[in-house]
Amino acid sequence: MLFFETINAYQRTAALKGAIQLDVFSAIAEGNTTFPAIAARCKTSERGMRILCDYLVIIGFLTKEEGKYGLTPDTALFLDRRSPAYVGTAERFLASPTLVDAYKDVAAIVRKGGEVISAHGTMDPEHPIWVEFARAMAPMMAMPAEAIAKLIGAPAGAPWKVLDIAAGHGLFGIAIARHNPNATVVALDWANVLEVAQEHAASAGVSARHRPLPGSAFDVEFGNGYDVVLLTNFLHHFDTATCETLLRKVNAALKPGGRAVTFEFVPNEDRVSPPAAAAFSMMMLGTTEAGDAYTFSEFDRMFRNAGFAHSELHPLPPSPGQVVISQK
Amino acid sequence: MLFFETINAYQRTAALKGAIQLDVFSAIAEGNTTFPAIAARCKTSERGMRILCDYLVIIGFLTKEEGKYGLTPDTALFLDRRSPAYVGTAERFLASPTLVDAYKDVAAIVRKGGEVISAHGTMDPEHPIWVEFARAMAPMMAMPAEAIAKLIGAPAGAPWKVLDIAAGHGLFGIAIARHNPNATVVALDWANVLEVAQEHAASAGVSARHRPLPGSAFDVEFGNGYDVVLLTNFLHHFDTATCETLLRKVNAALKPGGRAVTFEFVPNEDRVSPPAAAAFSMMMLGTTEAGDAYTFSEFDRMFRNAGFAHSELHPLPPSPGQVVISQK
């Protein structure tokens, strides 16, 4: 019964978060396949581990054959800590009390039409959630960052000046710098967040071409003559008027023919498909005053209103995110 | 991506709860099919209602055609407040802060092997959650209560003495009293909960044959000579040793040939199917010290150890619950 499954769905989040924190998936990958063995490896009770592992089978993360647990292919790829594609850290942002508690009273959120957390939701200056975002979400963004660097032609090596707005973990700008040795990146974000981006730039060996620009994207002077301005996971936080104000500033900072590169969840015009992109509207309803998951026609209109010549939508499979490339 | 969908699953619970509280489904059933009309009927913002309704389409509760929202058949049956099968009140128990907050730290629960809410979890004497349970869950139990009364032959009208252990809303005993005018029911539960059962007995016109017995099932004197003892949604709270202690007391209270009638989520022996029944173990892990969703072989063993001759399992479709009938 869908009602019963859905009203209990919070337990899915909680169980997955707990399993990641206990490192259950790595324990199974290491060859522990019975609940007593997994419990011993993860230092838990046997009863708790049995019920958790059975639940993880029910919700699709594990297999169970004759009492032995195994990883599905996706679980082995994304949730075994030794996998290069490990994304388990993302629970620290996506299942953080800050986000989860924001949904305690959806009726109140819907009445108001926006988040009920604080004056500006997670948009408060230097809100600590964005440091956690930068650390926790980096692994989930590694693949799209790579794909975007290639999509926009970074490997061709043209001398690019890149502005990475709301850089966060910094991965999108850093991927361009790695693929294009002639690119320099200006990374803009709150000062506390930029520390994370600078750590990542150092790990990638591109610190010399990666300069921090601390502050709010709405207040800080961008400079000009940019070839590429990155707008990744950012515009969804604001209403269209606020986005257009920012996009006019972006347009002014680009050199002629320069491109704004937007990475977003872009639902179809029906706003209910594909599911992951369309459901992102609920994330914005609960955590922002007026943000949304915008459709391509809405992005196209915003960019045209801000002075851009034209925009193109590019899927980025297997990511549920898509790229909008807008030319000045 | 299953990881992303699952880590955000708490929003499904929150959105469904909010939609029930705002009575969105009844609003659509009344003919409000656009988000401005639904928002006006439910006294909310248009932005909030648009995003909520789109999300309810994505998670399967609504349809959307050319911008107009509609109810799926199941939603019309179970979530339109005017439907006799309305179960929306169940969110007040299933999505209550008491239950949801119990899952804040599943890693700690699994380490310990039981709930981390309080000394005895929801098993504390007169825990107020059971009054909310009795009021909120009654509509979801109306159908199984009817089905069980018929399954055990109440309509034949034999002079029955029935003991309803942990009666809660009282519906299981009341259904027997309604179908069998020669049945008298003793309803046992905490005194605060029995007030709800007595209201329901009065509404059903069976108060004269429905007597309250306040206290704990483990401490109170049952009396004896019972034809039927009801054990509905109760044994799952305890470990098998505690269950067997109680079942010996139940056996002593039954007359020869009398029956214990147990209503439970009974997973298959693999403990991972069917999903709704098997997932109930997670509910018991998070809210009890040592409870579980027991398999039929476990129930059979407990009843035999307590002196019962034999037990039979009966499915009760479309309910995910099943009935175990154990003869003295």
Coordinates of C-alpha atoms in Angstrom, one line a residue, chain A:
Chain A
M1 CA 0.0 0.0 0.0
L2 CA 1.6 3.2 -1.2
F3 CA 0.3 5.2 1.8
F4 CA 1.9 2.9 4.3
E5 CA 5.2 2.7 2.4
T6 CA 5.3 6.5 2.0
I7 CA 4.3 7.5 5.5
N8 CA 7.2 5.3 6.7
A9 CA 9.7 6.5 4.1
Y10 CA 11.7 8.5 6.6
Q11 CA 13.0 5.2 7.8
R12 CA 14.7 4.7 4.4
T13 CA 16.7 7.8 4.8
A14 CA 17.5 7.0 8.4
A15 CA 18.6 3.4 7.7
L16 CA 20.7 4.3 4.7
K17 CA 22.4 7.1 6.8
G18 CA 23.0 4.7 9.6
A19 CA 24.4 2.0 7.3
I20 CA 26.8 4.5 5.8
Q21 CA 27.9 5.7 9.2
L22 CA 28.5 2.1 10.3
D23 CA 30.3 1.3 7.0
V24 CA 28.1 -1.7 6.5
F25 CA 28.6 -1.7 2.7
S26 CA 32.4 -1.7 3.0
A27 CA 32.2 -4.5 5.6
I28 CA 30.2 -6.7 3.1
A29 CA 32.6 -5.8 0.3
E30 CA 35.4 -7.1 2.4
G31 CA 33.8 -10.5 2.6
N32 CA 31.6 -10.3 5.7
T33 CA 28.3 -11.8 4.4
T34 CA 26.5 -13.0 7.5
F35 CA 24.9 -10.7 10.0
P36 CA 27.1 -11.9 12.9
A37 CA 30.3 -11.3 10.8
I38 CA 29.1 -7.8 9.7
A39 CA 28.0 -6.9 13.2
A40 CA 31.5 -7.9 14.5
R41 CA 33.2 -5.9 11.8
C42 CA 31.0 -2.8 12.4
K43 CA 31.0 -3.3 16.2
T44 CA 27.3 -3.5 16.6
S45 CA 24.7 -5.8 18.1
E46 CA 23.8 -8.8 16.0
R47 CA 20.0 -8.1 16.4
G48 CA 20.4 -4.6 15.1
M49 CA 22.6 -5.6 12.2
R50 CA 20.3 -8.4 11.1
I51 CA 17.3 -6.1 11.0
L52 CA 19.3 -3.3 9.3
C53 CA 20.7 -5.6 6.6
D54 CA 17.3 -7.2 5.9
Y55 CA 15.8 -3.7 5.6
L56 CA 18.6 -2.7 3.2
V57 CA 17.6 -5.8 1.1
I58 CA 14.0 -4.7 1.1
I59 CA 14.8 -1.1 0.0
G60 CA 17.2 -2.3 -2.8
F61 CA 20.7 -1.8 -1.6
L62 CA 21.7 -5.4 -0.7
T63 CA 21.0 -8.9 -2.0
K64 CA 20.2 -11.9 0.3
E65 CA 20.7 -15.5 -0.8
E66 CA 20.4 -18.3 1.7
G67 CA 21.1 -16.0 4.6
K68 CA 24.1 -14.3 3.0
Y69 CA 24.2 -10.6 2.2
G70 CA 25.8 -9.2 -0.9
L71 CA 26.1 -5.8 -2.6
T72 CA 24.1 -4.8 -5.7
P73 CA 26.3 -3.5 -8.6
D74 CA 25.3 0.1 -7.8
T75 CA 26.0 -0.3 -4.1
A76 CA 29.4 -1.7 -4.8
L77 CA 30.2 1.2 -7.0
F78 CA 28.8 4.0 -4.9
L79 CA 28.8 2.9 -1.3
D80 CA 31.9 0.7 -0.8
R81 CA 34.3 3.2 0.8
R82 CA 37.2 1.8 -1.2
S83 CA 35.5 2.5 -4.5
P84 CA 36.7 5.6 -6.4
A85 CA 33.1 6.5 -7.0
Y86 CA 32.2 6.4 -3.3
V87 CA 29.4 9.0 -2.6
G88 CA 28.5 7.9 1.0
T89 CA 29.8 11.2 2.4
A90 CA 26.8 13.0 0.8
E91 CA 24.6 11.8 3.7
R92 CA 26.4 14.3 5.9
F93 CA 24.7 17.1 3.8
L94 CA 21.6 15.5 2.3
A95 CA 20.5 13.7 5.5
S96 CA 21.9 16.4 7.9
P97 CA 19.6 17.7 10.7
T98 CA 19.6 21.1 9.0
L99 CA 17.9 19.7 5.9
V100 CA 15.8 17.0 7.5
D101 CA 14.5 19.2 10.2
A102 CA 13.5 21.8 7.6
Y103 CA 10.7 19.4 6.6
K104 CA 9.1 19.0 10.0
D105 CA 6.1 21.0 9.0
V106 CA 5.4 20.9 5.3
A107 CA 1.9 22.2 5.8
A108 CA 3.4 25.4 7.2
I109 CA 5.9 25.6 4.4
V110 CA 3.1 25.3 1.8
R111 CA 1.0 27.8 3.5
K112 CA 3.9 30.3 3.5
G113 CA 5.2 29.4 0.1
G114 CA 8.8 28.9 1.3
E115 CA 11.1 27.6 4.0
V116 CA 10.3 28.1 7.7
I117 CA 13.8 27.5 9.1
S118 CA 15.0 31.1 9.6
A119 CA 14.9 34.6 8.1
H120 CA 16.6 33.4 4.8
G121 CA 16.7 29.6 5.2
T122 CA 20.0 28.2 4.1
M123 CA 20.7 31.5 2.3
D124 CA 21.9 33.2 5.5
P125 CA 25.5 34.6 5.0
E126 CA 28.2 32.0 5.9
H127 CA 25.5 29.4 6.9
P128 CA 27.7 26.5 8.1
I129 CA 25.7 24.0 6.0
W130 CA 27.7 25.2 2.9
V131 CA 31.0 24.1 4.4
E132 CA 29.4 20.7 5.0
F133 CA 28.0 20.8 1.5
A134 CA 31.5 21.5 0.1
R135 CA 33.0 18.6 2.0
A136 CA 30.2 16.1 1.7
M137 CA 29.0 16.6 -1.8
A138 CA 32.4 16.8 -3.6
P139 CA 32.4 13.0 -4.5
M140 CA 28.9 13.2 -6.0
M141 CA 30.0 16.1 -8.1
A142 CA 33.3 14.6 -9.4
M143 CA 31.7 12.9 -12.4
P144 CA 29.6 15.9 -13.6
A145 CA 32.6 18.2 -13.1
E146 CA 34.7 16.0 -15.3
A147 CA 31.9 15.7 -17.9
I148 CA 31.3 19.5 -18.1
A149 CA 35.1 20.3 -18.5
K150 CA 35.1 18.0 -21.5
L151 CA 31.7 19.2 -22.8
I152 CA 32.8 22.8 -23.0
G153 CA 36.2 22.0 -24.6
A154 CA 38.6 22.5 -21.7
P155 CA 41.1 19.9 -23.1
A156 CA 41.7 22.1 -26.2
G157 CA 43.9 24.2 -24.0
A158 CA 42.8 27.7 -25.0
P159 CA 43.9 30.5 -22.6
W160 CA 40.8 30.7 -20.5
K161 CA 39.8 33.0 -17.6
V162 CA 37.1 31.2 -15.6
L163 CA 34.9 32.5 -12.9
D164 CA 33.4 29.8 -10.6
I165 CA 30.4 31.3 -8.8
A166 CA 29.4 29.7 -5.5
A167 CA 32.3 27.3 -6.1
G168 CA 31.6 25.3 -2.9
H169 CA 33.9 22.3 -3.1
G170 CA 35.5 23.9 -6.2
L171 CA 35.4 20.8 -8.3
F172 CA 33.8 22.3 -11.4
G173 CA 36.5 25.0 -11.8
I174 CA 39.2 22.6 -10.7
A175 CA 38.2 20.0 -13.4
I176 CA 38.6 22.7 -16.0
A177 CA 42.0 23.7 -14.6
R178 CA 43.1 20.1 -14.7
H179 CA 42.0 19.6 -18.3
N180 CA 43.2 22.9 -19.5
P181 CA 46.7 23.9 -18.3
N182 CA 46.1 27.4 -19.8
A183 CA 43.0 28.1 -17.7
T184 CA 43.0 30.3 -14.6
V185 CA 40.0 30.0 -12.2
V186 CA 38.6 32.6 -9.8
A187 CA 36.5 30.8 -7.2
L188 CA 33.8 32.8 -5.5
D189 CA 32.1 31.7 -2.3
W190 CA 31.8 32.5 1.4
A191 CA 35.3 32.6 2.9
N192 CA 34.6 29.6 5.2
V193 CA 33.6 27.5 2.1
L194 CA 36.6 28.6 0.0
E195 CA 38.9 26.9 2.4
V196 CA 37.5 23.6 1.3
A197 CA 37.8 24.6 -2.4
Q198 CA 41.4 25.6 -1.8
E199 CA 42.2 22.2 -0.2
H200 CA 40.7 20.5 -3.3
A201 CA 42.7 22.7 -5.7
A202 CA 45.9 21.8 -3.8
S203 CA 45.1 18.1 -4.0
A204 CA 44.5 18.5 -7.7
G205 CA 47.8 20.4 -8.1
V206 CA 46.2 23.5 -9.6
S207 CA 46.5 26.0 -6.7
A208 CA 48.7 28.3 -8.7
R209 CA 45.9 28.8 -11.2
H210 CA 43.1 28.9 -8.6
R211 CA 42.4 32.2 -6.8
P212 CA 39.8 32.6 -4.1
L213 CA 37.3 35.5 -4.2
P214 CA 35.4 35.6 -0.9
G215 CA 31.9 37.1 -0.5
S216 CA 28.4 37.1 -1.9
A217 CA 27.9 36.6 -5.6
F218 CA 25.4 39.5 -5.5
D219 CA 27.8 42.0 -3.8
V220 CA 31.4 41.1 -4.9
E221 CA 33.1 42.7 -7.9
F222 CA 33.6 39.9 -10.5
G223 CA 36.1 41.6 -12.7
N224 CA 35.7 41.1 -16.4
G225 CA 37.0 39.5 -19.6
Y226 CA 35.9 36.0 -18.6
D227 CA 35.7 33.2 -21.2
V228 CA 33.6 31.0 -18.9
V229 CA 31.4 31.7 -15.9
L230 CA 30.3 28.6 -14.0
L231 CA 26.9 28.6 -12.3
T232 CA 26.6 25.2 -10.7
N233 CA 23.9 24.3 -8.3
F234 CA 23.3 27.9 -7.6
L235 CA 20.4 29.6 -9.5
H236 CA 17.8 27.2 -8.0
H237 CA 18.1 29.1 -4.7
F238 CA 16.5 32.3 -6.0
D239 CA 13.4 33.6 -7.7
T240 CA 13.6 34.5 -11.4
A241 CA 14.0 38.2 -10.8
T242 CA 17.0 37.7 -8.5
C243 CA 18.5 35.2 -11.0
E244 CA 18.1 37.8 -13.8
T245 CA 19.8 40.5 -11.7
L246 CA 22.8 38.1 -11.2
L247 CA 22.8 37.0 -14.8
R248 CA 23.1 40.6 -16.0
K249 CA 26.2 40.9 -13.8
V250 CA 27.5 37.6 -15.2
N251 CA 26.9 38.9 -18.7
A252 CA 28.8 42.1 -18.1
A253 CA 31.8 40.0 -16.7
L254 CA 32.0 37.8 -19.8
K255 CA 34.0 38.8 -22.8
P256 CA 32.1 38.8 -26.2
G257 CA 31.3 35.2 -27.2
G258 CA 31.9 34.1 -23.6
R259 CA 29.7 31.4 -22.1
A260 CA 27.8 31.0 -18.9
V261 CA 27.7 27.3 -17.9
T262 CA 24.8 26.3 -15.6
F263 CA 24.6 22.9 -13.9
E264 CA 21.1 22.2 -12.5
F265 CA 18.3 19.8 -12.1
V266 CA 16.2 20.8 -15.1
P267 CA 12.7 19.2 -15.1
N268 CA 10.7 18.8 -18.3
E269 CA 8.1 21.4 -19.0
D270 CA 5.5 19.2 -17.2
R271 CA 7.4 19.7 -14.0
V272 CA 6.8 16.1 -12.9
S273 CA 9.5 14.3 -15.0
P274 CA 12.1 13.0 -14.9
P275 CA 11.5 12.2 -11.2
A276 CA 14.9 13.1 -9.6
A277 CA 15.1 16.5 -11.4
A278 CA 11.4 17.4 -10.8
A279 CA 11.5 16.3 -7.1
F280 CA 14.2 18.9 -6.6
S281 CA 11.5 21.6 -6.4
M282 CA 10.5 20.2 -3.0
M283 CA 14.1 20.6 -1.8
M284 CA 13.9 24.3 -2.8
L285 CA 10.5 24.8 -1.3
G286 CA 11.7 23.5 2.1
T287 CA 15.0 25.2 2.2
T288 CA 14.7 28.5 0.3
E289 CA 12.4 31.5 0.3
A290 CA 11.7 31.5 -3.4
G291 CA 14.0 29.0 -5.3
D292 CA 12.9 26.3 -7.7
A293 CA 14.0 23.6 -10.1
Y294 CA 13.6 25.7 -13.3
T295 CA 12.6 24.2 -16.7
F296 CA 14.7 24.9 -19.7
S297 CA 12.2 27.4 -21.1
E298 CA 12.5 29.4 -17.8
F299 CA 16.3 29.3 -17.9
D300 CA 16.2 30.4 -21.6
R301 CA 14.0 33.3 -20.8
M302 CA 16.1 34.4 -17.8
F303 CA 19.3 34.3 -19.8
R304 CA 17.7 36.2 -22.8
N305 CA 16.3 38.8 -20.4
A306 CA 19.8 39.2 -19.0
G307 CA 21.3 39.9 -22.4
F308 CA 22.5 36.4 -23.6
A309 CA 22.2 35.6 -27.2
H310 CA 21.0 32.0 -26.9
S311 CA 21.1 28.9 -24.5
E312 CA 21.4 25.2 -25.2
L313 CA 20.4 22.3 -22.9
H314 CA 22.8 19.3 -22.6
P315 CA 22.0 16.1 -20.7
L316 CA 24.9 14.7 -18.7
P317 CA 24.1 11.0 -18.3
P318 CA 24.2 9.2 -15.9
S319 CA 23.9 12.3 -13.8
P320 CA 20.3 13.5 -13.2
G321 CA 21.7 17.0 -13.6
Q322 CA 21.8 18.9 -16.9
V323 CA 23.9 21.7 -18.3
V324 CA 22.6 24.9 -19.8
I325 CA 25.3 26.7 -22.0
S326 CA 24.4 30.3 -22.6
Q327 CA 26.4 32.4 -25.0
K328 CA 26.9 36.2 -24.6

